[in-house]
Short mmCIF file of N, CA and C in Angstrom, two decimals:
data_model
loop_
_atom_site.label_atom_id
_atom_site.label_comp_id
_atom_site.label_asym_id
_atom_site.label_seq_id
_atom_site.Cartn_x
_atom_site.Cartn_y
_atom_site.Cartn_z
N UNK A 14 75.93 -108.79 -7.13
CA UNK A 14 76.73 -107.62 -6.75
C UNK A 14 78.20 -108.02 -6.55
N UNK A 15 78.43 -109.09 -5.61
CA UNK A 15 79.79 -109.47 -5.49
C UNK A 15 80.62 -108.91 -4.47
N UNK A 16 81.90 -109.48 -4.44
CA UNK A 16 82.70 -108.86 -3.32
C UNK A 16 83.15 -107.45 -3.40
N UNK A 17 83.26 -106.89 -4.48
CA UNK A 17 83.85 -105.47 -4.87
C UNK A 17 82.71 -104.63 -4.20
N UNK A 18 81.63 -104.94 -4.62
CA UNK A 18 80.30 -104.20 -4.07
C UNK A 18 80.16 -104.31 -2.53
N UNK A 19 80.55 -105.37 -1.87
CA UNK A 19 80.46 -105.61 -0.66
C UNK A 19 81.32 -104.89 0.05
N UNK A 20 82.64 -104.66 -0.60
CA UNK A 20 83.81 -103.96 0.04
C UNK A 20 83.57 -102.45 0.08
N UNK A 21 82.80 -102.02 -1.00
CA UNK A 21 82.43 -100.71 -1.25
C UNK A 21 81.51 -100.26 -0.15
N UNK A 22 80.47 -101.10 -0.03
CA UNK A 22 79.42 -100.64 1.02
C UNK A 22 80.20 -100.75 2.62
N UNK A 23 80.98 -101.75 2.69
CA UNK A 23 81.75 -101.85 3.89
C UNK A 23 82.58 -100.53 4.04
N UNK A 24 83.23 -99.97 2.92
CA UNK A 24 83.95 -98.91 3.20
C UNK A 24 83.19 -97.68 3.44
N UNK A 25 81.92 -97.62 3.11
CA UNK A 25 81.04 -96.38 3.30
C UNK A 25 80.87 -96.44 4.47
N UNK A 26 80.46 -97.48 5.25
CA UNK A 26 80.14 -97.46 6.67
C UNK A 26 81.42 -97.13 7.43
N UNK A 27 82.62 -97.91 7.09
CA UNK A 27 83.73 -97.55 7.78
C UNK A 27 84.35 -96.14 7.93
N UNK A 28 84.03 -95.35 6.62
CA UNK A 28 84.30 -94.09 6.53
C UNK A 28 83.32 -93.32 7.46
N UNK A 29 82.21 -93.47 7.45
CA UNK A 29 81.29 -92.70 8.25
C UNK A 29 81.43 -92.85 9.85
N UNK A 30 81.84 -94.15 10.16
CA UNK A 30 82.25 -94.52 11.47
C UNK A 30 83.44 -93.75 11.91
N UNK A 31 84.45 -93.73 11.03
CA UNK A 31 85.81 -92.82 11.21
C UNK A 31 85.56 -91.41 11.54
N UNK A 32 84.61 -90.98 10.57
CA UNK A 32 84.45 -89.33 10.69
C UNK A 32 83.75 -89.16 12.12
N UNK A 33 82.61 -90.02 12.31
CA UNK A 33 81.93 -89.97 13.74
C UNK A 33 82.90 -89.98 14.79
N UNK A 34 83.79 -90.92 14.69
CA UNK A 34 84.76 -91.22 15.87
C UNK A 34 85.61 -89.75 15.94
N UNK A 35 86.02 -89.28 14.76
CA UNK A 35 86.87 -87.99 14.92
C UNK A 35 86.02 -86.93 15.64
N UNK A 36 84.74 -86.67 14.97
CA UNK A 36 83.94 -85.69 15.47
C UNK A 36 83.53 -85.79 17.03
N UNK A 37 83.36 -86.75 17.65
CA UNK A 37 83.10 -86.94 18.89
C UNK A 37 84.24 -87.18 19.84
N UNK A 38 85.55 -87.39 19.21
CA UNK A 38 86.85 -87.51 19.81
C UNK A 38 86.58 -88.71 20.76
N UNK A 39 86.08 -89.82 20.23
CA UNK A 39 85.92 -90.95 20.98
C UNK A 39 87.32 -91.69 21.17
N UNK A 40 87.49 -92.46 22.06
CA UNK A 40 88.64 -93.38 22.39
C UNK A 40 88.29 -94.82 22.10
N UNK A 41 89.23 -95.53 21.42
CA UNK A 41 88.84 -96.85 20.93
C UNK A 41 88.80 -97.78 22.19
N UNK A 42 87.83 -98.44 22.24
CA UNK A 42 87.89 -99.61 23.16
C UNK A 42 88.33 -100.94 22.72
N UNK A 43 89.47 -101.43 23.14
CA UNK A 43 90.00 -102.54 22.63
C UNK A 43 89.26 -103.76 22.75
N UNK A 44 88.49 -103.98 23.91
CA UNK A 44 87.56 -105.04 24.02
C UNK A 44 86.53 -104.96 22.89
N UNK A 45 85.86 -103.88 22.58
CA UNK A 45 84.93 -103.81 21.79
C UNK A 45 85.30 -103.96 20.33
N UNK A 46 86.60 -103.54 20.08
CA UNK A 46 87.14 -103.68 18.70
C UNK A 46 87.43 -105.39 18.52
N UNK A 47 87.69 -105.95 19.61
CA UNK A 47 87.98 -107.36 19.56
C UNK A 47 86.58 -108.07 19.21
N UNK A 48 85.64 -107.67 20.11
CA UNK A 48 84.30 -108.17 19.89
C UNK A 48 83.88 -107.76 18.51
N UNK A 49 83.93 -106.92 18.05
CA UNK A 49 83.47 -106.56 16.62
C UNK A 49 84.13 -107.66 15.45
N UNK A 50 85.53 -107.93 15.71
CA UNK A 50 86.15 -108.82 14.93
C UNK A 50 85.50 -110.13 15.09
N UNK A 51 85.48 -110.48 16.40
CA UNK A 51 84.98 -111.96 16.80
C UNK A 51 83.49 -112.25 16.13
N UNK A 52 82.65 -111.00 16.11
CA UNK A 52 81.33 -111.13 15.66
C UNK A 52 81.41 -111.52 14.05
N UNK A 53 82.13 -110.65 13.55
CA UNK A 53 82.37 -110.68 11.95
C UNK A 53 82.67 -112.26 11.78
N UNK A 54 83.64 -112.74 12.28
CA UNK A 54 84.20 -114.13 11.94
C UNK A 54 83.25 -115.13 12.53
N UNK A 55 82.43 -114.99 13.43
CA UNK A 55 81.35 -115.96 13.74
C UNK A 55 80.24 -115.71 12.77
N UNK A 56 79.90 -114.67 12.31
CA UNK A 56 78.75 -114.45 11.24
C UNK A 56 79.34 -115.16 10.02
N UNK A 57 80.54 -115.19 9.57
CA UNK A 57 81.03 -115.67 8.29
C UNK A 57 81.17 -117.12 8.59
N UNK A 58 81.51 -117.64 9.60
CA UNK A 58 81.46 -118.99 10.07
C UNK A 58 80.12 -119.56 9.68
N UNK A 59 78.98 -119.00 10.29
CA UNK A 59 77.73 -119.49 10.21
C UNK A 59 77.24 -119.41 8.73
N UNK A 60 77.54 -118.19 8.15
CA UNK A 60 77.12 -118.07 6.65
C UNK A 60 77.66 -118.99 5.85
N UNK A 61 78.97 -119.66 6.05
CA UNK A 61 79.64 -120.38 5.28
C UNK A 61 78.93 -121.91 5.13
N UNK A 62 78.05 -122.06 6.04
CA UNK A 62 77.33 -123.43 6.00
C UNK A 62 76.30 -123.46 4.68
N UNK A 63 75.83 -122.32 4.36
CA UNK A 63 75.06 -122.30 3.13
C UNK A 63 75.20 -120.81 2.52
N UNK A 64 76.37 -120.81 1.90
CA UNK A 64 76.81 -119.47 1.14
C UNK A 64 76.00 -119.05 0.12
N UNK A 65 75.31 -119.96 -0.66
CA UNK A 65 74.33 -119.59 -1.74
C UNK A 65 73.05 -119.02 -1.28
N UNK A 66 72.65 -119.48 -0.26
CA UNK A 66 71.30 -118.94 0.38
C UNK A 66 71.53 -117.54 0.98
N UNK A 67 72.75 -117.39 1.56
CA UNK A 67 73.09 -116.01 2.06
C UNK A 67 73.25 -115.05 1.05
N UNK A 68 74.00 -115.47 0.13
CA UNK A 68 74.33 -114.56 -1.18
C UNK A 68 72.89 -114.18 -1.76
N UNK A 69 72.13 -115.19 -1.92
CA UNK A 69 70.58 -114.76 -2.63
C UNK A 69 69.91 -113.92 -1.66
N UNK A 70 70.10 -113.93 -0.46
CA UNK A 70 69.21 -113.03 0.43
C UNK A 70 69.95 -111.59 0.12
N UNK A 71 71.30 -111.59 0.46
CA UNK A 71 71.99 -110.34 0.47
C UNK A 71 71.86 -109.88 -0.86
N UNK A 72 71.86 -110.32 -1.95
CA UNK A 72 71.89 -109.63 -3.30
C UNK A 72 70.55 -108.92 -3.34
N UNK A 73 69.49 -109.07 -2.70
CA UNK A 73 68.39 -108.20 -2.81
C UNK A 73 68.64 -106.63 -2.32
N UNK A 74 68.66 -105.83 -3.43
CA UNK A 74 68.59 -104.38 -3.31
C UNK A 74 68.12 -103.92 -1.92
N UNK A 75 66.88 -104.34 -1.51
CA UNK A 75 66.27 -103.80 -0.33
C UNK A 75 66.86 -104.18 0.99
N UNK A 76 67.39 -105.46 0.80
CA UNK A 76 68.29 -106.04 1.98
C UNK A 76 69.49 -105.07 2.07
N UNK A 77 70.38 -104.78 1.18
CA UNK A 77 71.38 -104.12 1.09
C UNK A 77 70.99 -102.56 1.59
N UNK A 78 70.01 -101.97 1.09
CA UNK A 78 69.69 -100.77 1.55
C UNK A 78 69.04 -100.55 2.97
N UNK A 79 68.41 -101.41 3.32
CA UNK A 79 68.10 -101.48 4.71
C UNK A 79 69.15 -101.64 5.61
N UNK A 80 69.92 -102.76 5.33
CA UNK A 80 71.28 -102.88 6.10
C UNK A 80 71.99 -101.50 6.30
N UNK A 81 72.22 -100.88 5.12
CA UNK A 81 73.11 -99.77 5.10
C UNK A 81 72.53 -98.76 5.95
N UNK A 82 71.33 -98.32 5.82
CA UNK A 82 70.66 -97.32 6.66
C UNK A 82 70.72 -97.57 8.01
N UNK A 83 70.44 -98.78 8.32
CA UNK A 83 70.62 -99.33 9.95
C UNK A 83 71.94 -99.30 10.42
N UNK A 84 73.01 -99.58 9.54
CA UNK A 84 74.30 -99.44 9.98
C UNK A 84 74.78 -98.06 10.23
N UNK A 85 74.33 -97.06 9.26
CA UNK A 85 74.56 -95.74 9.44
C UNK A 85 73.83 -94.98 10.60
N UNK A 86 72.61 -95.50 10.77
CA UNK A 86 71.67 -94.86 11.87
C UNK A 86 72.58 -95.34 13.22
N UNK A 87 72.99 -96.54 13.20
CA UNK A 87 73.50 -97.27 14.63
C UNK A 87 74.75 -96.34 14.77
N UNK A 88 75.54 -95.64 13.81
CA UNK A 88 76.80 -95.13 13.83
C UNK A 88 76.34 -93.78 14.58
N UNK A 89 75.40 -93.02 13.91
CA UNK A 89 74.89 -91.81 14.39
C UNK A 89 74.39 -91.88 15.85
N UNK A 90 73.62 -92.82 16.19
CA UNK A 90 73.02 -92.96 17.57
C UNK A 90 74.24 -93.22 18.39
N UNK A 91 75.01 -94.18 18.08
CA UNK A 91 76.09 -94.54 18.95
C UNK A 91 77.13 -93.50 19.41
N UNK A 92 77.25 -92.60 18.12
CA UNK A 92 78.29 -91.53 18.41
C UNK A 92 77.66 -90.58 19.52
N UNK A 93 76.45 -90.48 19.70
CA UNK A 93 75.85 -89.74 20.70
C UNK A 93 75.68 -90.38 22.11
N UNK A 94 75.38 -91.45 22.03
CA UNK A 94 75.03 -92.41 23.38
C UNK A 94 76.33 -92.92 24.02
N UNK A 95 76.94 -93.51 23.31
CA UNK A 95 78.30 -94.23 23.86
C UNK A 95 79.34 -94.42 22.82
N UNK A 96 79.98 -93.46 22.45
CA UNK A 96 80.76 -93.37 21.50
C UNK A 96 81.95 -94.26 21.50
N UNK A 97 82.70 -94.43 22.44
CA UNK A 97 83.79 -95.41 22.46
C UNK A 97 83.37 -96.79 22.35
N UNK A 98 82.33 -97.25 22.87
CA UNK A 98 81.90 -98.67 22.68
C UNK A 98 81.29 -98.82 21.38
N UNK A 99 80.39 -97.99 20.94
CA UNK A 99 79.42 -98.13 19.75
C UNK A 99 80.19 -98.13 18.50
N UNK A 100 81.24 -97.04 18.57
CA UNK A 100 81.92 -96.89 17.24
C UNK A 100 83.25 -97.85 17.36
N UNK A 101 83.72 -98.41 18.37
CA UNK A 101 84.76 -99.33 18.31
C UNK A 101 84.34 -100.65 17.71
N UNK A 102 83.05 -101.11 18.08
CA UNK A 102 82.59 -102.42 17.63
C UNK A 102 82.63 -102.54 16.20
N UNK A 103 82.02 -101.49 15.36
CA UNK A 103 81.98 -101.63 14.06
C UNK A 103 83.41 -101.49 13.26
N UNK A 104 84.29 -100.69 13.89
CA UNK A 104 85.58 -100.54 13.22
C UNK A 104 86.20 -101.94 13.37
N UNK A 105 86.07 -102.77 14.56
CA UNK A 105 86.64 -103.91 14.45
C UNK A 105 85.92 -104.94 13.42
N UNK A 106 84.66 -104.86 13.53
CA UNK A 106 83.88 -105.66 12.56
C UNK A 106 84.26 -105.50 11.08
N UNK A 107 84.08 -104.16 10.80
CA UNK A 107 84.25 -103.70 9.24
C UNK A 107 85.69 -104.11 8.84
N UNK A 108 86.82 -103.76 9.42
CA UNK A 108 88.13 -103.79 9.31
C UNK A 108 88.36 -105.51 9.20
N UNK A 109 87.76 -106.10 9.92
CA UNK A 109 88.04 -107.79 9.91
C UNK A 109 87.12 -107.98 8.74
N UNK A 110 86.07 -107.66 8.43
CA UNK A 110 85.29 -108.05 6.89
C UNK A 110 86.12 -107.79 5.76
N UNK A 111 86.83 -106.61 5.86
CA UNK A 111 87.65 -106.26 4.80
C UNK A 111 88.69 -107.12 4.54
N UNK A 112 89.34 -107.48 5.66
CA UNK A 112 90.46 -108.49 5.57
C UNK A 112 90.15 -109.98 5.09
N UNK A 113 88.87 -110.12 5.64
CA UNK A 113 88.23 -111.43 5.20
C UNK A 113 88.03 -111.51 3.70
N UNK A 114 87.57 -110.62 3.15
CA UNK A 114 87.23 -110.32 1.80
C UNK A 114 88.67 -110.45 0.98
N UNK A 115 89.62 -109.79 1.42
CA UNK A 115 90.86 -109.91 0.77
C UNK A 115 91.33 -111.28 0.77
N UNK A 116 91.26 -112.09 1.86
CA UNK A 116 91.93 -113.26 2.02
C UNK A 116 91.19 -114.17 1.25
N UNK A 117 89.82 -114.01 1.18
CA UNK A 117 89.00 -115.13 0.64
C UNK A 117 88.59 -114.96 -1.04
N UNK A 118 88.91 -113.80 -1.47
CA UNK A 118 88.64 -113.50 -2.67
C UNK A 118 89.98 -113.33 -3.64
N UNK A 119 90.05 -114.17 -4.66
CA UNK A 119 91.46 -114.11 -5.54
C UNK A 119 91.64 -112.81 -5.91
N UNK A 120 90.35 -112.05 -6.41
CA UNK A 120 90.65 -110.82 -7.27
C UNK A 120 91.32 -109.84 -6.46
N UNK A 121 91.46 -109.80 -5.14
CA UNK A 121 92.08 -108.80 -4.16
C UNK A 121 93.55 -109.31 -4.15
N UNK A 122 93.92 -110.16 -4.50
CA UNK A 122 95.21 -110.79 -4.40
C UNK A 122 96.25 -110.17 -5.40
N UNK A 123 97.33 -109.67 -5.08
CA UNK A 123 98.33 -109.04 -6.13
C UNK A 123 98.91 -110.20 -6.73
#
């Protein structure tokens, strides 16, 4: 699948998160934005230990599909339960991941 598909999936979840954020009129929580960013960087650091194994696992369509459904369900539930916290975390995480992709993949550089 590759980095472009990863970016597209990330943008789908980010878009749904942004729409949910607007619909519930949530306020961003800076600590949870930062926590999302740190979580993404921590995951990428751990995944860098064996990127081939992580890529083989992630390339499975069922893994991507389940991950997408769980992420979207988390956004929907979070928007109803604790929107400022639950919606801030993925925004921090997803934006950080998009920046990570742009920095680490030559195809995204101009």
